[in-house]
Amino acid sequence: MTLHQRRSDVWQRIIPELASENRYLMHLLLALGGIHMVKQKADASRPVEGSDTVDLAIIMEHHQRGLEGFREDVSRISSFNAEAIFTGSILVVAFAFAYLKIQDLDPLTEPIEEMNSSMANLHSTNKIPRLNWLYLNRGVTSVIGDQWQTLKSSRLRQILSLQHTDETWLDSSLHAPSRLSRCPPRLLKFAEGARQAVASIKTLLNMVEPTRDDLSSCSGTPTSQPSPSTTLDWAMDAHFETIRILESLYLRILSVLHCTATEFPSDKEIQIEFEEAAILSWPCLLPSAFLTSLERSDHNSLHGHSLVILAHFYLVNTLVDTWYMRGSFELELLRVNTLVGSLNESQLSTFMLWPNEVVALPLSCIS
């Protein structure tokens, strides 16, 4: 679940202890262990020993029973159950990440060859990007915020502790040092194009002329019936704020890549730095109006631009090489790419070229 030794101890010892004290946490932990075995089989080119004994229906039953108890506990959150609720939150989110890749299939009923074929064509049968995992992430942040005083001194405090401040990740270099060329191909491709990608999206959004159809893309608008022009400005501000968040996130990743501790960084070293830089925390920062624009079924001008921005956020998740993330957001990018292509706006499709080129490359170093 983590490459950090101090956080590994929480996963290996503390969370199982908490699950032994709490029935719904045990259900959620068993479900996560089961989905790990299923994911291993889905990712493997050959069957994984022992995985045939895992029944996806049993895994989902554990997950649902865990969710039932979790929801009941959340309704009465306090300092007394904050540890359990935070544990439940991260177990649910980890499960959601792992399940993204396999939720359209039961990989235990298909041969590996058929499964891989189904994965390759998944985007053609389901073109709607999934956002449930994103809201789950935001829910974890809510739990942390409400119970920070309790959690910061709890048995789970190592999960919440980051060694570096934001200032650590300020990017001060305009050019990647030569050692960056030793990074895995996907990371190198990302570093080469990240700044230009953000600059291009900014330029694109400046050219957008939203219409009144974009008004309903707003969420949380004032109840005093603002004028259409005011509401459109509010919606555009939310999108520009989202791009600012994307730019900050990309600079943080570039700083990790530029400041790797050794001249020839290992894959593990880079992944540890990514975890320390909290690059997966971006869902918690997004404006509500931007999220609402993603959920529209009709395609107005802002919706298409929202999808392009979302794809560039998804690209961040494809840089994280953990079992529960591996392969999931590559498929989600395919969904976004297909949906953007269906809008018949060649300019928007052009902005999907770079993310597609990045994910086409391997995330591990080539010997």
C-alpha angles and dihedrals in degrees: 000000000000140000093216112100094213091051092043088063090058092052095043099042117008100045093048088049091052090047091053088057096045127051099206092049090053090053091050092046093050090048091052092049090049095048088050089060092047091048090051089057093046091051096044126093087215133029116285114236111256096007093107088073092064115098113203090206091058091047091052091047090055090047094050093047089049091050091052093056092040093054091049092051093046090057089067102033116168140143088281096063101023093107092053094045093049090049090049090049095055092043090053093048093048090051091049091053092050093044095054091081099046107030094100092054142044097224091191092067096050132069113247092250092054091044093054090048091051091050091052092053098038094106091060093059099042115033098169115100112232116239102174093096089053094057090046089058091052089051091057089055090052091054091049092048095049095046103029095126091055098040097047090066097034130105087266096057094111090065090056096044118098118185097212134058125224090263089063091067099047105129110232100168125083093192129048113242119243092260089068088076087068091063120102113281095252093054092046092052090049092051092050095055109024099096094045091048093056092044091051093050090051090053091047094052091049087060094053117111104195120206133208088270086071093061094087089055086079123096126195094017116169116279092226093085101250120209117269092249092052092049093048090052088050091052093048091049089055091054093047089050089052091053089049088055090048091051092049090049093049091049090052091053092047090050090055091050094046096045100045108151097237134045091239104036119201122229089247093052092053092047091051090053091050090053091048090049090053093225091165092062095084097103089067091058101051119111115248091235090060092051091050091052088058093058097058117120093201116068114232126165097272093047093063092049090047090057092051091051091047090053090056090052090048088054089066091060091054089062092064112088107203127127093248093050100036112115096352101101094038085066092045089053088054089054093050091046091052092048093048089049090053090060090070093223106135093195092058091047089054090061090059094060097082097048089049091050091050096052092045088070126079121261095214127074115264113229 
